[in-house]
Amino acid sequence: MEGERQIGLAAGHRLYILFGVQGPLEEFRLPEIESVAKLFNIQYSWPVEPDHTRPYTLIGLEDDQAAKKLGSRLVSVKHVWQYWASADTYEQIHEIVKGDACRQEWEPYAHDDQCTWKFTTAGHNRTLALPQQVARINRFSYMAFRGPIDLKRPMLEVGLFEEYDENKQWGEKVREARRKVLGEETTGASEDGASEPSAPKLHKDKGKEKLIESGLIDENESLRSVWLARKICDTSRHLIDVFDLKKRAYIGTTSMESEASLLMANQALANPGKWIYDPFAGTGSLLLTASAFGACTFGSDIDGRQIRGKKTGIRHSAEQYGVWNRILDCYTFDMTQHPWRTGELFDAIVTDPPYGVRAGAKRLGREEGEREVLPQIIAGREHEGYHHQFHDYVPPSVGWPMEEVISTLITYALYLLRPGGRLVFFLPTDSAVYEDVDIPVVPGLKTISNSPQQFGKWARRLITMEKTTETEGEWRKALEGLDRGIRRAGAKSTWEREREAQQQQKEDEEEAERRRKPGHADFNVRYQEGFRQVKEGIKNVLLSGGDQSQPVAKE
């Protein structure tokens, strides 16, 4: 969330680990966690400053029930675990696990001979071969669990996780050491010139064991931390596969990928009873995921062909996922000519505005000199009035600059959102010149999160804003002078005019200050000017005969 996070484990909270996913959307994880916590009114605390660059995030929660509730909607997290111990080395973590504080966590499970269990191991920035995993698990044999092992559905799953710093030379070190131990050298020539076969290659897992035993590589090189925890639950990350574009009945060239659309639905707080709107619906990716979380959705687009499709359309995808009854409708209209006659209708607006890369933003209009297509009366159907002669008529449109798209979207959302409602949208930016001040600001919409997905020289930023009632008078000024949130013919809102007037006054004052001379500047001129004014005054008195009320005639 925007602003400073309160750091420290809250009273009554227990420590849990969120096993995150690293990748291009890793910076979306914290906003998603905080959004889901707000959605379910889950009290949480951050024991330490969360770091999206690390896969394991510590969070404070009241109990296992709160942890399961939080995990039930998370997409950027794989699993939720109850924290038992962590340390920089295995020697330290064994000491902690054997200590009284940690023993209280795991010993009740170990003494229960009816408790089935299993160990799970994983490494971040390092692949652990099966023999390595077994060796690590055996080091905890002193925990002596009495119950039977169950690898499929255990009552207790203990997680052992290793986190390594990124080491780009590690793979080359392993390959070099393996060549020495296993004899994986290039084929050489014998004395008679015949080729000699290369040494046989051994299994890579056994090879790594030999490398460790021989001391040629240090298995703990770059080890950053070791974690031990109890599994609480899986998350909703499986929905990424469910909504995979490759499996969807209807998609287009600009369809939003499943992971991003699910994350956006979570940040929009989609839930049963919520009304959510996408003004750039396209092929309906965001409608599908928001509806899957129980929200009632509505979509619109300037091009109805995107909504209808040809052989398949949004309806077919909605029926595929069983959410057609939650998509209220999809209409064709230009956002700048919208039909909403009243505001504060929706709990969230979640959308992906056209970037102008594969499909440029458009609004209704006609380029200068373009031929006009007029509706006509059709013979035999005169009573129906005018019709366009084309069955699939698309009204003319003109290009819409991205900065105007975003500024219009902001005021449009301000008009349509209920208090507490959210606007969630992607903003494309040039990474070299982007600054946070580029995000449009209006009273009543506060920025909740701003998370970038980098693509080298450019990025798309997932922006989440929330409509507040703290400055209701101000945000109503931001809509005064606009047509239901839309600027027409260069119209400006009352708030914009007041802000421009304040800015102009500030610039005038700065210019006056810049032009102001210090008191000692041109002192001699000013000094003599004083005497001249006195002389002029005496002269005027004398000429008027001492009566200063009479004007002095000029020669």
XYZ file of C-alpha atoms in Angstrom:
555
model
C 0.000 0.000 0.000
C 0.999 3.598 -0.465
C 2.695 5.191 2.515
C 4.748 3.767 5.336
C 3.994 0.259 6.568
C 3.875 -0.327 10.317
C 6.639 -2.828 11.084
C 6.463 -5.136 14.090
C 4.534 -8.256 15.123
C 1.196 -7.218 16.618
C 0.155 -8.486 20.033
C -1.594 -11.857 19.799
C -0.313 -12.560 16.281
C 1.573 -15.697 15.270
C 4.200 -15.887 12.570
C 3.342 -17.377 9.179
C 5.297 -17.748 5.929
C 3.825 -16.934 2.545
C 5.706 -19.015 -0.027
C 5.702 -16.568 -2.932
C 6.377 -16.882 -6.633
C 9.319 -15.097 -8.239
C 8.942 -13.780 -11.762
C 7.799 -10.783 -13.791
C 4.800 -10.144 -11.508
C 6.603 -10.496 -8.160
C 6.051 -6.827 -7.312
C 2.277 -7.394 -7.436
C 2.445 -9.787 -4.461
C 2.362 -7.352 -1.540
C -0.531 -5.250 -2.910
C -2.469 -8.464 -3.525
C -1.855 -9.739 0.024
C -2.978 -6.442 1.533
C -6.032 -6.260 -0.755
C -7.210 -9.776 0.138
C -6.656 -9.023 3.830
C -8.889 -5.956 3.472
C -11.487 -7.903 1.504
C -11.920 -10.444 4.327
C -11.220 -7.966 7.133
C -8.202 -9.999 8.244
C -5.991 -8.326 10.829
C -2.331 -8.699 9.885
C 1.051 -7.249 10.768
C 4.496 -7.189 9.182
C 7.166 -8.495 11.611
C 9.884 -7.203 9.279
C 9.821 -5.002 6.185
C 8.442 -7.253 3.398
C 10.750 -7.729 0.433
C 9.204 -8.768 -2.891
C 12.612 -9.885 -4.209
C 12.630 -12.773 -1.716
C 10.314 -15.780 -2.071
C 9.473 -16.159 1.630
C 7.402 -13.399 3.230
C 6.828 -13.320 6.987
C 3.420 -12.102 8.117
C 1.687 -11.937 11.466
C -1.857 -13.385 11.691
C -4.211 -14.198 14.536
C -4.515 -17.944 13.926
C -4.597 -20.768 11.380
C -8.152 -19.881 10.389
C -7.083 -16.381 9.345
C -4.153 -17.896 7.437
C -6.478 -20.248 5.533
C -8.877 -17.418 4.754
C -6.056 -15.257 3.406
C -4.603 -18.099 1.358
C -7.979 -18.999 -0.140
C -7.791 -16.049 -2.565
C -4.072 -15.430 -3.120
C -2.713 -16.051 -6.618
C 0.854 -14.736 -6.309
C 1.527 -17.109 -3.382
C 1.803 -20.905 -3.643
C 1.372 -22.022 -0.021
C 0.852 -20.665 3.480
C 2.984 -22.108 6.307
C 3.176 -21.637 10.059
C 6.655 -20.402 10.903
C 8.759 -22.663 13.156
C 12.349 -21.531 12.711
C 14.851 -19.834 10.409
C 18.606 -19.280 10.484
C 21.581 -18.464 8.304
C 23.116 -21.956 8.544
C 22.035 -25.514 9.275
C 24.058 -25.558 12.508
C 22.062 -22.583 13.772
C 18.678 -23.900 12.717
C 19.269 -27.286 14.380
C 20.124 -25.470 17.588
C 16.890 -23.444 17.338
C 14.729 -26.489 16.520
C 16.112 -28.359 19.542
C 15.405 -25.365 21.789
C 12.389 -25.205 24.098
C 10.497 -22.502 22.164
C 10.502 -24.358 18.851
C 10.090 -27.758 20.510
C 6.676 -26.659 21.790
C 5.550 -26.316 18.171
C 6.600 -29.667 16.735
C 6.809 -32.020 19.722
C 3.029 -32.582 20.092
C 2.948 -33.879 16.508
C 6.044 -36.028 17.054
C 4.542 -37.759 20.141
C 1.215 -38.484 18.414
C 1.547 -41.966 16.928
C -1.682 -41.424 14.953
C -0.352 -38.300 13.175
C 0.713 -39.059 9.600
C 3.467 -36.800 8.289
C 5.950 -36.021 5.567
C 8.834 -33.626 4.895
C 8.965 -31.330 1.846
C 12.195 -29.653 0.742
C 12.782 -26.933 -1.820
C 15.521 -24.503 -2.786
C 15.341 -20.977 -4.179
C 18.079 -20.159 -6.738
C 19.353 -23.724 -6.320
C 18.050 -27.095 -7.523
C 18.214 -29.822 -4.872
C 18.702 -33.317 -6.253
C 16.708 -36.124 -4.630
C 19.697 -37.572 -2.699
C 20.399 -34.086 -1.340
C 16.800 -33.727 -0.227
C 16.883 -37.076 1.572
C 20.176 -36.218 3.253
C 18.786 -32.932 4.552
C 15.604 -34.545 5.881
C 17.642 -37.218 7.714
C 19.476 -34.488 9.622
C 16.230 -33.853 11.507
C 15.887 -37.469 12.658
C 16.099 -36.282 16.277
C 12.518 -34.995 15.931
C 11.531 -38.710 15.931
C 7.979 -38.607 14.625
C 6.139 -41.725 15.846
C 3.290 -41.694 13.336
C 3.427 -43.297 9.876
C 4.707 -41.455 6.810
C 2.042 -40.475 4.280
C 3.329 -38.798 1.114
C -0.136 -38.116 -0.364
C -2.427 -36.768 2.357
C -0.472 -36.327 5.570
C -1.948 -34.728 8.668
C 1.313 -32.819 9.095
C 3.559 -31.525 6.323
C 6.866 -30.047 7.446
C 8.568 -27.713 4.988
C 12.327 -27.282 4.824
C 13.334 -24.439 2.513
C 16.731 -23.139 1.473
C 17.251 -19.670 0.071
C 20.421 -18.921 -1.884
C 21.772 -15.643 -3.205
C 21.941 -15.505 -6.970
C 25.257 -17.050 -8.084
C 25.708 -17.114 -11.848
C 29.034 -18.970 -11.541
C 27.570 -21.891 -9.568
C 26.480 -23.930 -12.579
C 29.887 -23.614 -14.241
C 31.637 -24.657 -11.006
C 29.504 -27.800 -10.816
C 30.166 -28.687 -14.460
C 33.905 -28.153 -14.061
C 34.034 -30.273 -10.918
C 31.945 -33.003 -12.553
C 34.369 -33.174 -15.483
C 37.210 -33.798 -13.047
C 35.458 -36.454 -10.976
C 33.487 -38.300 -13.628
C 36.025 -38.068 -16.406
C 33.694 -36.132 -18.720
C 36.485 -34.902 -20.936
C 36.371 -34.359 -24.652
C 37.345 -37.274 -26.893
C 41.084 -37.431 -27.507
C 43.195 -39.184 -30.171
C 45.333 -42.264 -29.435
C 48.932 -42.660 -30.575
C 47.830 -44.415 -33.770
C 45.421 -41.571 -34.573
C 42.253 -43.504 -33.730
C 39.570 -41.762 -31.713
C 39.125 -42.863 -28.113
C 35.608 -42.970 -26.682
C 34.808 -40.400 -24.003
C 34.395 -41.526 -20.419
C 30.875 -42.736 -19.558
C 28.570 -40.161 -17.967
C 27.106 -41.016 -14.563
C 23.723 -39.939 -13.230
C 23.776 -36.249 -12.390
C 22.416 -36.800 -8.851
C 25.132 -39.332 -8.000
C 27.625 -37.064 -9.685
C 26.692 -34.160 -7.404
C 26.988 -36.415 -4.356
C 30.535 -37.301 -5.390
C 31.372 -33.666 -5.948
C 30.253 -32.785 -2.431
C 32.072 -35.762 -0.904
C 35.253 -34.890 -2.757
C 35.112 -31.313 -1.494
C 35.325 -29.868 -5.008
C 32.144 -27.863 -4.422
C 30.615 -26.442 -1.272
C 26.905 -27.269 -1.172
C 26.294 -24.353 1.201
C 27.962 -21.771 -1.032
C 25.765 -18.640 -1.318
C 23.309 -20.042 1.268
C 21.323 -17.104 2.630
C 18.829 -18.699 4.983
C 17.107 -21.936 5.982
C 13.426 -22.087 6.949
C 11.380 -24.727 8.793
C 7.582 -24.512 8.870
C 4.257 -26.375 9.087
C 1.989 -26.273 6.061
C -1.377 -24.577 6.549
C -2.901 -24.604 3.072
C -2.488 -24.207 -0.658
C -3.761 -21.063 -2.372
C -5.838 -20.254 -5.461
C -2.830 -20.230 -7.752
C -4.306 -23.192 -9.619
C -6.780 -20.727 -11.176
C -3.971 -19.485 -13.420
C -4.131 -22.833 -15.207
C -7.931 -22.902 -15.150
C -8.144 -19.523 -16.945
C -5.171 -20.171 -19.226
C -5.736 -18.455 -22.567
C -4.777 -21.650 -24.390
C -7.785 -23.395 -22.856
C -10.283 -20.570 -23.300
C -13.163 -20.761 -25.782
C -12.684 -17.186 -27.017
C -9.627 -14.939 -27.040
C -8.225 -12.075 -29.093
C -4.824 -10.583 -29.829
C -5.025 -8.341 -26.749
C -6.623 -10.756 -24.251
C -5.241 -10.286 -20.738
C -3.186 -13.233 -19.471
C -4.808 -15.224 -16.688
C -2.396 -14.431 -13.832
C -2.582 -10.672 -14.337
C -6.379 -10.698 -14.658
C -6.732 -12.711 -11.427
C -4.409 -10.336 -9.588
C -6.430 -7.368 -10.838
C -9.671 -8.995 -9.684
C -8.182 -9.449 -6.210
C -7.024 -5.837 -6.050
C -10.518 -4.786 -7.139
C -11.843 -6.719 -4.091
C -14.131 -8.822 -6.301
C -16.571 -10.774 -4.163
C -20.269 -11.800 -4.123
C -22.480 -8.715 -3.915
C -19.964 -6.441 -5.685
C -20.707 -4.669 -9.003
C -17.643 -4.409 -11.223
C -17.279 -2.671 -14.583
C -14.716 -2.858 -17.400
C -15.043 0.066 -19.887
C -12.489 -1.520 -22.268
C -13.887 -5.048 -22.072
C -12.455 -6.407 -25.333
C -12.681 -10.197 -25.163
C -13.740 -10.146 -21.505
C -10.750 -11.571 -19.594
C -11.292 -9.264 -16.608
C -15.039 -9.914 -16.581
C -14.427 -13.657 -16.357
C -12.045 -13.574 -13.390
C -14.045 -10.998 -11.417
C -17.185 -13.068 -12.009
C -15.360 -16.240 -10.958
C -14.806 -14.612 -7.551
C -18.560 -14.035 -7.264
C -18.927 -10.415 -8.444
C -21.615 -9.234 -10.856
C -19.862 -7.669 -13.846
C -20.656 -5.350 -16.717
C -18.553 -4.623 -19.797
C -18.516 -2.118 -22.611
C -16.316 -1.417 -25.609
C -16.360 0.977 -28.533
C -16.046 -1.981 -30.916
C -18.863 -4.486 -30.473
C -17.118 -6.981 -32.729
C -14.664 -7.708 -29.911
C -17.532 -8.556 -27.565
C -19.597 -10.584 -30.055
C -16.782 -12.325 -31.874
C -17.534 -14.303 -35.021
C -18.069 -17.979 -34.285
C -17.398 -17.538 -30.551
C -17.617 -14.568 -28.198
C -17.522 -13.558 -24.547
C -20.688 -15.550 -23.929
C -18.972 -18.811 -24.895
C -16.061 -18.218 -22.490
C -18.482 -17.241 -19.714
C -20.487 -20.437 -20.251
C -17.256 -22.425 -20.284
C -16.440 -21.190 -16.757
C -20.012 -21.216 -15.494
C -20.163 -17.460 -14.854
C -22.576 -16.313 -17.577
C -25.270 -15.611 -14.977
C -22.895 -13.129 -13.248
C -22.030 -11.099 -16.372
C -24.988 -8.722 -16.351
C -24.440 -7.522 -19.905
C -21.950 -6.154 -22.419
C -22.754 -3.052 -24.433
C -21.187 -1.234 -27.354
C -20.542 2.455 -26.700
C -17.754 4.976 -26.599
C -16.680 5.723 -23.030
C -16.686 9.453 -23.809
C -20.347 9.144 -24.916
C -21.466 6.869 -22.095
C -25.163 6.338 -21.228
C -24.870 6.445 -17.408
C -27.304 9.065 -16.150
C -26.348 8.718 -12.497
C -23.058 8.157 -10.727
C -21.795 5.999 -7.861
C -23.027 2.754 -9.443
C -20.045 0.412 -9.177
C -17.881 -1.049 -6.418
C -14.889 -1.291 -8.761
C -13.723 -0.399 -12.238
C -11.032 -2.780 -13.438
C -9.639 -2.369 -16.941
C -6.677 -2.482 -19.290
C -6.778 0.634 -21.513
C -5.513 0.206 -25.100
C -1.828 1.094 -25.333
C -1.747 1.892 -29.019
C 0.786 -0.907 -29.692
C -1.381 -3.713 -31.047
C -4.729 -1.929 -30.779
C -4.729 1.843 -30.434
C -7.223 3.690 -28.279
C -10.165 5.093 -30.221
C -13.106 7.392 -29.581
C -16.031 8.374 -31.770
C -15.166 10.948 -34.399
C -14.402 11.443 -38.052
C -11.083 12.339 -39.606
C -11.158 15.493 -41.709
C -12.203 14.728 -45.267
C -13.414 11.195 -44.483
C -16.546 10.082 -46.380
C -19.658 10.059 -44.227
C -21.876 6.963 -44.172
C -25.496 7.985 -43.544
C -28.362 5.745 -42.363
C -31.116 5.095 -44.880
C -34.771 4.089 -45.095
C -34.996 0.438 -46.161
C -37.726 -0.435 -48.640
C -40.527 -2.404 -47.031
C -39.399 -1.420 -43.529
C -40.180 2.263 -43.621
C -42.073 2.028 -40.321
C -38.823 1.083 -38.571
C -37.131 4.391 -39.331
C -33.562 4.832 -40.503
C -31.085 1.938 -40.642
C -27.458 1.715 -41.585
C -27.084 -0.202 -44.815
C -24.331 -2.377 -43.351
C -25.396 -5.197 -41.062
C -22.285 -4.913 -38.877
C -21.911 -1.134 -39.080
C -19.071 0.339 -37.025
C -19.270 4.107 -36.461
C -16.195 6.128 -37.464
C -13.546 6.730 -34.834
C -10.365 8.737 -34.403
C -7.170 8.190 -32.443
C -7.193 8.946 -28.735
C -3.861 9.988 -27.115
C -2.870 7.850 -24.125
C -2.592 10.785 -21.716
C -6.177 11.775 -22.546
C -7.353 8.174 -22.133
C -5.930 7.979 -18.603
C -7.068 11.422 -17.448
C -10.578 10.669 -18.748
C -10.573 7.251 -17.078
C -9.726 8.893 -13.731
C -12.643 11.369 -13.787
C -14.954 8.727 -15.298
C -14.157 6.434 -12.363
C -14.601 9.277 -9.882
C -18.120 9.750 -11.242
C -19.123 6.066 -11.357
C -17.486 4.603 -8.221
C -19.234 4.291 -4.915
C -17.379 5.586 -1.826
C -14.709 3.004 -1.005
C -14.794 1.692 -4.575
C -11.587 0.933 -6.429
C -10.124 1.751 -9.824
C -7.603 -0.859 -11.021
C -5.857 -0.345 -14.349
C -2.597 -0.876 -16.228
C -0.537 2.164 -17.200
C 2.212 1.786 -19.862
C 5.302 3.908 -19.179
C 8.740 4.651 -20.575
C 11.080 3.355 -17.864
C 13.785 5.916 -18.656
C 11.637 8.981 -17.973
C 8.868 7.714 -15.671
C 8.308 9.454 -12.332
C 5.591 8.838 -9.741
C 4.174 12.305 -10.398
C 3.115 11.020 -13.836
C 0.157 9.262 -12.201
C -2.880 11.567 -12.598
C -4.237 12.858 -9.303
C -7.718 14.148 -8.490
C -9.339 14.758 -5.099
C -11.203 11.728 -3.804
C -9.039 9.077 -5.474
C -6.037 8.037 -3.413
C -3.359 5.736 -4.777
C -3.293 2.399 -2.939
C -0.548 0.659 -4.910
C 1.703 1.194 -7.931
C 3.463 -1.998 -9.060
C 5.625 -2.204 -12.200
C 6.127 -5.124 -14.541
C 9.364 -4.397 -16.387
C 9.899 -5.097 -20.083
C 13.348 -3.574 -20.485
C 12.989 -0.034 -21.786
C 9.301 0.143 -20.961
C 7.007 -1.139 -18.250
C 3.351 -1.486 -17.457
C 2.337 -0.405 -13.985
C -0.660 -1.845 -12.169
C -2.288 1.149 -10.465
C -4.918 0.742 -7.761
C -6.867 3.770 -6.513
C -9.645 4.012 -3.953
C -12.460 6.556 -3.740
C -12.532 8.247 -0.349
C -15.140 10.398 1.379
C -12.578 12.380 3.365
C -12.489 15.168 0.764
C -16.007 14.900 -0.638
C -16.293 18.644 -1.215
C -13.062 18.651 -3.192
C -13.841 15.661 -5.402
C -17.261 17.050 -6.208
C -15.442 20.152 -7.463
C -13.354 17.808 -9.639
C -16.581 16.803 -11.423
C -18.216 20.251 -11.607
C -18.019 21.564 -15.165
C -17.623 18.056 -16.632
C -20.351 16.001 -18.271
C -20.687 13.013 -15.921
C -16.941 12.704 -15.603
C -16.169 13.476 -19.281
C -14.510 16.635 -20.624
C -16.242 18.153 -23.619
C -14.811 20.822 -25.952
C -11.869 21.441 -23.642
C -14.059 21.991 -20.568
C -12.285 22.057 -17.208
C -13.640 21.231 -13.782
C -13.948 23.762 -10.981
C -11.103 22.039 -9.153
C -8.853 22.234 -12.243
C -9.580 25.945 -12.711
C -8.890 26.670 -9.041
C -5.673 24.679 -9.178
C -4.541 26.512 -12.319
C -5.342 29.851 -10.671
C -3.286 28.876 -7.618
C -0.447 27.739 -9.826
C -0.562 31.000 -11.785
C -0.537 33.024 -8.565
C 2.432 31.030 -7.326
C 4.301 31.584 -10.597
C 3.503 35.333 -10.474
C 4.825 35.560 -6.930
C 7.956 33.666 -7.883
C 8.460 35.971 -10.876
C 7.936 39.068 -8.692
C 10.417 37.720 -6.177
C 12.889 36.999 -8.937
C 12.583 40.550 -10.283
C 12.681 42.209 -6.841
C 15.900 44.119 -6.162
C 17.515 44.168 -2.709
C 17.192 47.276 -0.572
C 20.754 48.406 -1.238
C 20.466 48.152 -5.025
C 20.764 51.584 -6.803
C 20.910 53.249 -3.385
C 22.308 56.545 -4.698
C 19.488 56.876 -7.225
C 16.859 56.105 -4.607
C 18.465 58.545 -2.183
C 18.372 61.408 -4.651
C 14.804 60.476 -5.658
C 13.754 61.112 -2.075
C 15.117 64.654 -2.121
C 13.450 65.279 -5.488
C 10.045 64.281 -4.112
C 10.481 66.649 -1.131
C 11.404 69.561 -3.419
C 8.387 68.889 -5.616
C 6.156 68.921 -2.551
C 7.471 72.284 -1.306
C 7.097 73.768 -4.772
C 3.484 72.691 -4.971
C 2.701 74.244 -1.582
C 4.262 77.595 -2.533
C 2.508 77.785 -5.869
C -0.859 77.031 -4.283
C -0.408 79.864 -1.761
C -0.235 77.502 1.140
C -3.603 75.959 0.327
C -2.780 72.301 -0.453
C -6.400 71.620 -1.268
C -6.170 73.698 -4.438
C -4.710 71.986 -7.463
C -1.617 73.542 -8.967
C -1.963 74.505 -12.600
C 0.712 73.100 -14.773
C 2.540 75.401 -17.161
